[in-house]
XYZ file of C-alpha atoms in Angstrom:
467
model
C 102.827 5.938 -52.695
C 99.265 6.779 -53.665
C 97.047 4.751 -55.946
C 97.649 7.224 -58.769
C 101.448 6.636 -58.563
C 101.378 2.846 -58.436
C 103.573 1.171 -61.061
C 101.953 0.643 -64.440
C 99.651 -2.398 -64.301
C 99.538 -2.739 -60.489
C 96.004 -2.750 -59.092
C 94.200 -3.833 -55.942
C 92.289 -7.102 -56.121
C 88.982 -8.135 -54.590
C 90.221 -7.504 -51.036
C 92.597 -4.931 -49.479
C 95.383 -7.503 -49.010
C 95.287 -8.764 -52.614
C 97.411 -7.122 -55.310
C 97.335 -7.917 -59.020
C 99.252 -7.046 -62.149
C 96.983 -6.335 -65.153
C 98.631 -5.523 -68.516
C 97.177 -2.903 -70.837
C 94.713 -4.176 -73.485
C 97.425 -3.833 -76.142
C 99.840 -5.994 -74.157
C 97.117 -8.545 -73.367
C 96.516 -8.777 -77.096
C 100.263 -9.432 -77.521
C 100.101 -12.406 -75.150
C 100.774 -10.973 -71.687
C 98.542 -12.392 -68.949
C 97.187 -10.871 -65.729
C 98.387 -12.356 -62.442
C 97.671 -12.214 -58.727
C 100.954 -11.287 -57.025
C 101.926 -14.146 -54.696
C 105.046 -15.181 -52.819
C 106.672 -18.577 -53.574
C 104.761 -20.078 -50.632
C 101.480 -18.919 -52.269
C 100.809 -16.214 -49.665
C 99.706 -12.803 -50.917
C 102.477 -10.248 -51.321
C 102.516 -7.211 -49.087
C 102.036 -3.876 -50.809
C 105.786 -3.259 -50.742
C 106.542 -6.647 -52.267
C 103.838 -6.105 -54.898
C 105.340 -2.716 -55.835
C 108.705 -4.358 -56.462
C 107.094 -7.200 -58.439
C 105.064 -4.841 -60.667
C 108.163 -2.766 -61.437
C 110.076 -5.958 -62.281
C 107.305 -7.095 -64.652
C 107.325 -3.716 -66.387
C 111.114 -3.876 -66.865
C 110.758 -7.397 -68.251
C 108.095 -6.330 -70.769
C 110.114 -3.274 -71.842
C 113.205 -5.449 -72.408
C 111.208 -8.054 -74.323
C 109.650 -5.453 -76.603
C 113.115 -3.977 -77.223
C 114.323 -7.376 -78.471
C 116.410 -8.225 -75.392
C 116.339 -11.983 -74.528
C 114.427 -12.524 -71.272
C 114.099 -16.340 -71.120
C 114.440 -17.694 -67.596
C 113.773 -14.400 -65.862
C 111.216 -14.066 -63.095
C 107.705 -13.426 -64.450
C 108.681 -14.571 -67.968
C 105.891 -17.171 -67.725
C 103.331 -14.378 -68.138
C 103.866 -14.482 -71.909
C 103.843 -17.963 -73.550
C 105.852 -16.623 -76.519
C 108.943 -16.336 -74.308
C 109.014 -20.069 -73.527
C 109.184 -20.882 -77.264
C 112.466 -19.007 -77.685
C 110.879 -16.454 -80.014
C 112.406 -13.030 -79.518
C 110.007 -10.332 -80.599
C 111.611 -7.070 -81.539
C 109.491 -4.026 -82.101
C 107.631 -4.920 -85.274
C 107.611 -2.735 -88.346
C 105.137 0.098 -87.976
C 103.050 -1.235 -90.866
C 102.770 -4.789 -89.489
C 99.448 -6.332 -88.450
C 100.620 -6.757 -84.847
C 101.975 -3.227 -84.479
C 98.846 -1.681 -85.987
C 96.501 -3.736 -83.794
C 98.511 -2.611 -80.756
C 98.376 1.013 -81.919
C 94.637 0.833 -82.533
C 93.949 -0.636 -79.090
C 95.981 2.215 -77.559
C 94.226 4.897 -79.649
C 91.600 7.351 -78.419
C 89.195 6.031 -81.057
C 89.331 2.610 -79.369
C 89.654 3.656 -75.719
C 87.133 6.515 -75.740
C 84.982 5.854 -78.785
C 83.842 2.317 -77.964
C 81.891 0.859 -75.057
C 83.706 -1.258 -72.479
C 81.914 -4.395 -73.669
C 83.000 -3.796 -77.282
C 86.595 -3.103 -76.232
C 86.709 -6.295 -74.196
C 85.198 -8.335 -77.016
C 87.721 -6.995 -79.505
C 90.913 -7.028 -77.416
C 90.107 -9.578 -74.695
C 89.962 -9.219 -70.938
C 91.096 -11.183 -67.870
C 93.018 -13.800 -69.829
C 90.418 -14.175 -72.588
C 91.760 -13.429 -76.038
C 89.558 -11.154 -78.087
C 88.160 -11.323 -81.603
C 91.149 -9.577 -83.176
C 93.426 -12.278 -81.768
C 91.055 -14.914 -83.206
C 91.583 -13.265 -86.585
C 95.356 -13.650 -86.257
C 94.929 -17.295 -85.223
C 92.776 -17.982 -88.274
C 95.160 -16.203 -90.648
C 97.983 -18.263 -89.098
C 96.139 -21.499 -89.882
C 94.712 -22.104 -86.395
C 90.990 -21.499 -86.884
C 90.263 -23.895 -83.976
C 92.438 -21.784 -81.675
C 95.411 -22.634 -79.485
C 96.413 -26.333 -79.199
C 94.872 -27.926 -76.111
C 97.066 -29.929 -73.759
C 94.467 -32.660 -73.394
C 94.772 -33.455 -77.121
C 98.532 -34.215 -77.115
C 101.124 -36.367 -75.340
C 103.436 -34.110 -73.263
C 106.321 -33.907 -75.759
C 104.018 -33.459 -78.733
C 102.105 -30.690 -76.959
C 105.319 -28.752 -76.326
C 106.199 -29.021 -80.022
C 102.655 -28.013 -81.030
C 102.848 -24.898 -78.849
C 106.190 -23.904 -80.369
C 104.703 -24.256 -83.859
C 101.591 -22.328 -82.813
C 103.454 -19.400 -81.277
C 105.869 -19.246 -84.200
C 102.945 -19.072 -86.661
C 101.187 -16.408 -84.580
C 104.282 -14.236 -84.407
C 104.969 -14.654 -88.117
C 101.402 -13.571 -88.902
C 101.581 -10.563 -86.578
C 104.631 -9.424 -88.559
C 102.836 -9.501 -91.923
C 102.540 -6.050 -93.496
C 98.926 -4.951 -93.259
C 98.881 -4.454 -97.020
C 99.000 -8.269 -97.357
C 95.348 -8.284 -96.284
C 94.318 -6.227 -99.319
C 94.006 -8.371 -102.471
C 95.153 -6.818 -105.753
C 92.515 -5.310 -107.975
C 91.550 -7.668 -110.815
C 92.672 -6.884 -114.325
C 90.171 -6.318 -117.104
C 88.224 -9.493 -117.755
C 89.347 -11.197 -114.530
C 87.086 -12.145 -111.650
C 87.421 -10.689 -108.171
C 90.452 -11.973 -106.294
C 89.803 -13.453 -102.858
C 92.247 -12.185 -100.267
C 93.366 -13.652 -96.901
C 90.459 -12.095 -95.002
C 87.808 -13.607 -97.267
C 89.444 -17.033 -96.968
C 89.657 -16.627 -93.176
C 85.977 -15.672 -93.039
C 85.032 -18.741 -95.098
C 87.013 -20.970 -92.722
C 85.389 -19.472 -89.629
C 81.852 -19.429 -91.048
C 82.196 -23.072 -92.054
C 83.043 -24.267 -88.555
C 80.256 -26.254 -86.918
C 79.002 -25.515 -83.411
C 79.126 -28.832 -81.544
C 76.015 -27.990 -79.492
C 73.731 -26.721 -82.246
C 75.201 -28.516 -85.260
C 75.013 -25.245 -87.223
C 77.759 -23.127 -88.865
C 79.343 -20.545 -86.570
C 78.449 -17.558 -88.715
C 77.879 -15.379 -85.630
C 81.538 -15.562 -84.583
C 82.740 -15.177 -88.172
C 80.587 -12.090 -88.748
C 81.691 -10.507 -85.440
C 85.385 -11.026 -86.239
C 84.971 -9.463 -89.692
C 82.950 -6.572 -88.239
C 85.698 -5.727 -85.738
C 88.380 -6.249 -88.373
C 86.603 -3.695 -90.552
C 86.603 -1.165 -87.695
C 90.340 -1.680 -87.178
C 91.203 -1.466 -90.884
C 89.087 1.664 -91.343
C 91.196 3.268 -88.614
C 94.414 2.048 -90.290
C 93.334 3.543 -93.622
C 92.258 6.856 -92.102
C 94.975 7.387 -89.498
C 97.997 5.559 -90.943
C 97.439 5.403 -94.681
C 99.130 2.015 -95.115
C 96.185 0.708 -97.191
C 94.111 2.448 -99.859
C 90.855 0.605 -99.154
C 89.186 -1.550 -96.506
C 89.126 -5.106 -97.917
C 86.334 -6.237 -95.567
C 83.917 -4.012 -97.463
C 84.395 -6.227 -100.534
C 83.407 -9.415 -98.678
C 79.834 -10.687 -98.688
C 79.403 -11.235 -94.934
C 76.320 -13.176 -93.882
C 74.990 -11.471 -90.780
C 73.408 -14.012 -88.401
C 69.734 -13.737 -87.658
C 70.512 -14.162 -83.996
C 69.520 -16.878 -81.550
C 66.093 -16.147 -80.120
C 64.774 -18.703 -77.633
C 61.656 -18.080 -75.564
C 61.487 -19.704 -72.147
C 58.358 -21.876 -71.674
C 56.436 -20.666 -68.631
C 56.472 -24.086 -66.966
C 60.286 -24.188 -67.214
C 60.566 -20.690 -65.762
C 58.501 -21.753 -62.776
C 60.523 -24.958 -62.421
C 63.835 -23.059 -62.392
C 62.551 -20.568 -59.805
C 61.292 -23.404 -57.605
C 64.570 -25.330 -57.876
C 66.673 -22.234 -57.112
C 64.692 -21.598 -53.941
C 64.801 -25.284 -52.968
C 68.606 -25.182 -53.170
C 68.719 -21.984 -51.124
C 69.740 -19.754 -54.034
C 67.011 -17.162 -53.506
C 69.154 -14.431 -55.075
C 69.371 -16.426 -58.311
C 65.575 -16.723 -58.395
C 65.249 -12.964 -57.800
C 67.737 -12.280 -60.624
C 65.701 -14.426 -63.024
C 62.512 -12.590 -62.075
C 64.162 -9.185 -62.541
C 65.461 -10.267 -65.961
C 61.905 -11.107 -67.017
C 60.626 -7.812 -65.603
C 63.326 -5.558 -67.063
C 64.653 -7.565 -70.034
C 68.188 -6.701 -68.899
C 71.347 -8.795 -69.220
C 72.838 -10.824 -66.386
C 75.651 -8.310 -66.028
C 73.288 -5.353 -65.679
C 71.008 -7.204 -63.245
C 73.917 -8.135 -60.970
C 75.247 -4.572 -60.759
C 71.894 -3.090 -59.594
C 72.060 -1.275 -56.252
C 69.329 -0.121 -53.887
C 70.167 3.480 -54.723
C 69.131 2.797 -58.325
C 65.497 2.335 -57.232
C 63.619 5.620 -56.936
C 59.884 6.314 -56.835
C 58.901 3.040 -58.469
C 61.547 3.308 -61.181
C 64.947 1.728 -61.761
C 67.768 3.857 -63.104
C 70.178 1.838 -65.189
C 72.978 2.089 -67.731
C 73.329 -0.728 -70.249
C 76.887 -2.071 -69.993
C 77.048 -3.005 -73.661
C 76.158 0.428 -75.075
C 76.206 2.957 -72.233
C 72.550 3.858 -72.892
C 70.844 5.234 -69.753
C 67.218 4.468 -68.945
C 64.708 5.184 -66.202
C 62.464 2.138 -66.301
C 59.081 2.229 -64.591
C 58.418 -0.981 -62.680
C 55.210 -2.895 -63.293
C 53.110 -4.171 -60.389
C 54.995 -7.465 -60.774
C 58.309 -5.612 -60.634
C 57.325 -3.708 -57.503
C 56.382 -7.028 -55.910
C 59.813 -8.482 -56.747
C 61.581 -5.519 -55.123
C 59.375 -5.815 -52.033
C 60.142 -9.535 -51.723
C 63.901 -8.933 -52.099
C 63.733 -6.284 -49.365
C 61.730 -8.577 -47.075
C 64.142 -11.447 -47.719
C 67.227 -9.471 -46.646
C 65.396 -8.047 -43.638
C 64.324 -11.528 -42.568
C 67.691 -13.212 -43.221
C 70.113 -10.491 -42.110
C 68.098 -7.895 -40.233
C 69.164 -5.297 -42.786
C 67.342 -2.087 -43.559
C 68.325 -2.158 -47.225
C 66.693 1.193 -48.007
C 69.374 2.755 -45.801
C 72.109 1.062 -47.839
C 71.965 2.768 -51.271
C 75.362 1.391 -52.341
C 74.455 -2.209 -51.466
C 73.714 -4.555 -54.361
C 70.246 -6.076 -54.717
C 71.529 -9.485 -55.773
C 74.111 -10.955 -53.390
C 75.435 -14.441 -52.694
C 73.086 -16.295 -50.366
C 73.844 -17.568 -46.883
C 72.916 -21.222 -47.338
C 72.796 -23.973 -44.745
C 76.261 -25.467 -44.303
C 77.941 -22.633 -46.222
C 77.445 -19.750 -43.814
C 81.197 -19.127 -43.491
C 81.984 -18.945 -47.208
C 83.855 -15.712 -47.963
C 81.513 -14.889 -50.849
C 78.360 -14.860 -48.690
C 76.723 -11.444 -48.725
C 78.989 -10.194 -51.513
C 78.010 -9.188 -55.032
C 78.027 -12.169 -57.371
C 81.044 -12.702 -59.587
C 79.616 -13.182 -63.073
C 81.385 -16.495 -63.662
C 80.225 -17.911 -60.326
C 76.650 -16.819 -61.021
C 76.684 -18.467 -64.462
C 77.987 -21.704 -62.925
C 75.271 -21.835 -60.243
C 72.532 -20.852 -62.696
C 73.527 -23.646 -65.064
C 73.482 -26.180 -62.241
C 69.955 -25.109 -61.308
C 68.769 -25.064 -64.919
C 70.271 -28.479 -65.697
C 68.555 -29.950 -62.659
C 65.148 -29.272 -64.205
C 65.925 -29.323 -67.931
C 67.274 -32.818 -68.571
C 65.934 -33.964 -71.915
C 63.535 -31.046 -72.352
C 62.844 -30.469 -76.067
C 66.556 -30.619 -76.905
C 66.887 -26.859 -76.253
C 69.384 -25.383 -73.819
C 67.899 -22.164 -72.475
C 70.257 -19.526 -71.065
C 69.943 -16.554 -68.727
C 70.230 -14.305 -71.791
C 67.057 -15.947 -73.105
C 65.115 -14.266 -70.283
C 65.845 -10.993 -72.094
C 64.516 -12.395 -75.367
C 61.466 -13.761 -73.558
C 60.726 -10.408 -71.910
C 61.086 -8.421 -75.140
C 58.866 -10.898 -76.999
C 56.214 -10.479 -74.287
C 56.381 -6.692 -74.671
C 55.882 -7.044 -78.420
C 52.923 -9.347 -77.885
C 51.459 -6.966 -75.300
C 51.316 -4.254 -77.966
C 54.030 -1.914 -76.644
C 55.296 0.448 -79.334
C 58.985 0.830 -80.182
C 59.807 3.699 -77.759
C 57.945 1.902 -74.943
C 59.936 -1.286 -75.543
C 63.192 0.712 -75.688
C 62.376 2.298 -72.307
C 62.673 -1.171 -70.785
C 65.092 -3.046 -73.069
C 67.701 -0.228 -73.103
C 67.968 -0.259 -76.889
C 68.487 3.110 -78.570
C 65.518 4.708 -80.305
C 67.591 4.753 -83.492
C 67.883 0.965 -83.548
C 64.870 -0.420 -81.702
C 62.616 -0.850 -84.746
C 65.334 -2.647 -86.715
C 66.113 -4.917 -83.739
C 62.464 -5.815 -83.166
C 61.754 -6.477 -86.818
C 64.884 -8.613 -87.233
C 64.787 -10.637 -84.029
C 61.413 -10.377 -82.295
C 58.907 -9.420 -84.971
C 57.504 -12.903 -85.481
C 53.722 -12.911 -85.752
C 52.916 -15.144 -82.787
C 49.596 -16.799 -81.934
C 49.061 -14.220 -79.204
C 49.305 -11.380 -81.719
C 47.134 -13.276 -84.190
C 44.491 -13.954 -81.506
C 44.501 -10.269 -80.502
C 44.019 -9.280 -84.147
C 41.022 -11.627 -84.421
C 39.510 -10.162 -81.236
C 39.835 -6.641 -82.596
C 38.220 -7.701 -85.895
C 35.377 -9.393 -83.982
C 34.742 -6.165 -82.119
C 34.869 -4.141 -85.343
C 32.523 -6.528 -87.145
C 30.028 -6.384 -84.261
C 30.075 -2.580 -84.242
C 29.806 -2.199 -88.016
C 27.147 -4.835 -88.610
C 28.941 -5.943 -91.795
C 28.590 -9.607 -90.998
C 25.263 -10.988 -89.827
C 25.325 -14.170 -87.774
């Protein structure tokens, strides 16, 4: 059986002997989880065993969606709704759940949106997306799923039954329930379920910052509007998009600029701990202003004639970024490091990643050594390094993403125009001016000082002011 004829959902894992089952985005949104296919003794299944398991999971899901009871069957634990005793028949075609599933399976979703947007909306690798957060909020669970740590065992089981029952009931609402009736003459505007849900989400307080979580609330409403626009256009179950009647406060965005002394401290600490690749990643982020994800996927073949060819994961925008002298020095030091540590001629390995897990003293045999970083593992190590040098510093928690903000702010201060900034930041030309003016256009002391220097030069040339 070839890869193209594997059972639906069966895929190879991170090594040839590892097989996984990954549901479609629509089924993940309905509660089905991904799983590594293991035998009862926790050994990895052979390919033949994995084929049988994947086919069994598909039969189970088909039966469940047809309304056939499947409690107690193998693999039933992949959907928490089954354990509650809820039997979910195929919902009415105009229900919220059915229409979310249809949208996630549509060409407009699968082909018209970037991978990052699809994942944020529908969820990925066990994470539930923004559309599921909408259902939770409409169901009365704005804080999300009950957490086991907050309940005694028996109470937690009861809480989960109540939660799953409420979620399923909400998924079965007709989508028209989200559209409030039009007010009669002389009446004020009627607030519908979506406006109330938005108010609940926007009023939640972030425990770290102490500020309302308007970013999450705005994102959920933005994606809800995209979904409902599709429902109106393609299905006709609603006559208007109710999100367009809601006054959504768009967040200004969190912009934090790394202090130079903290940058140097993090780089020093990363190297002291033996995480040279983490230090290189930080330096590349400051050079390119790219995200962690895009830095980690860089390969040696992407570097050509002093430029780096890249595609922004979030938008799919392609750029050919010219490296500065500092950037060329970073690349040279990365090349020298791998030559010194591993004897590799990296220029002959175009498919090899630039940033790979380090071989550190005492950890030389770790299976991840020399491999591309998993994003979660990288975030964990970066935070450990950062926290080692940031204890009690100004009350601000700087992130890897803040390197991007720092780099773009430096470009703005250096006097780069909008297309020049976009050539490095991977923003589109259509949006770069709006992004800069909204997030980075603060008149800093550097810009003010440069303005004064230019005026001094002008005044000296013109002779207007005599000193």
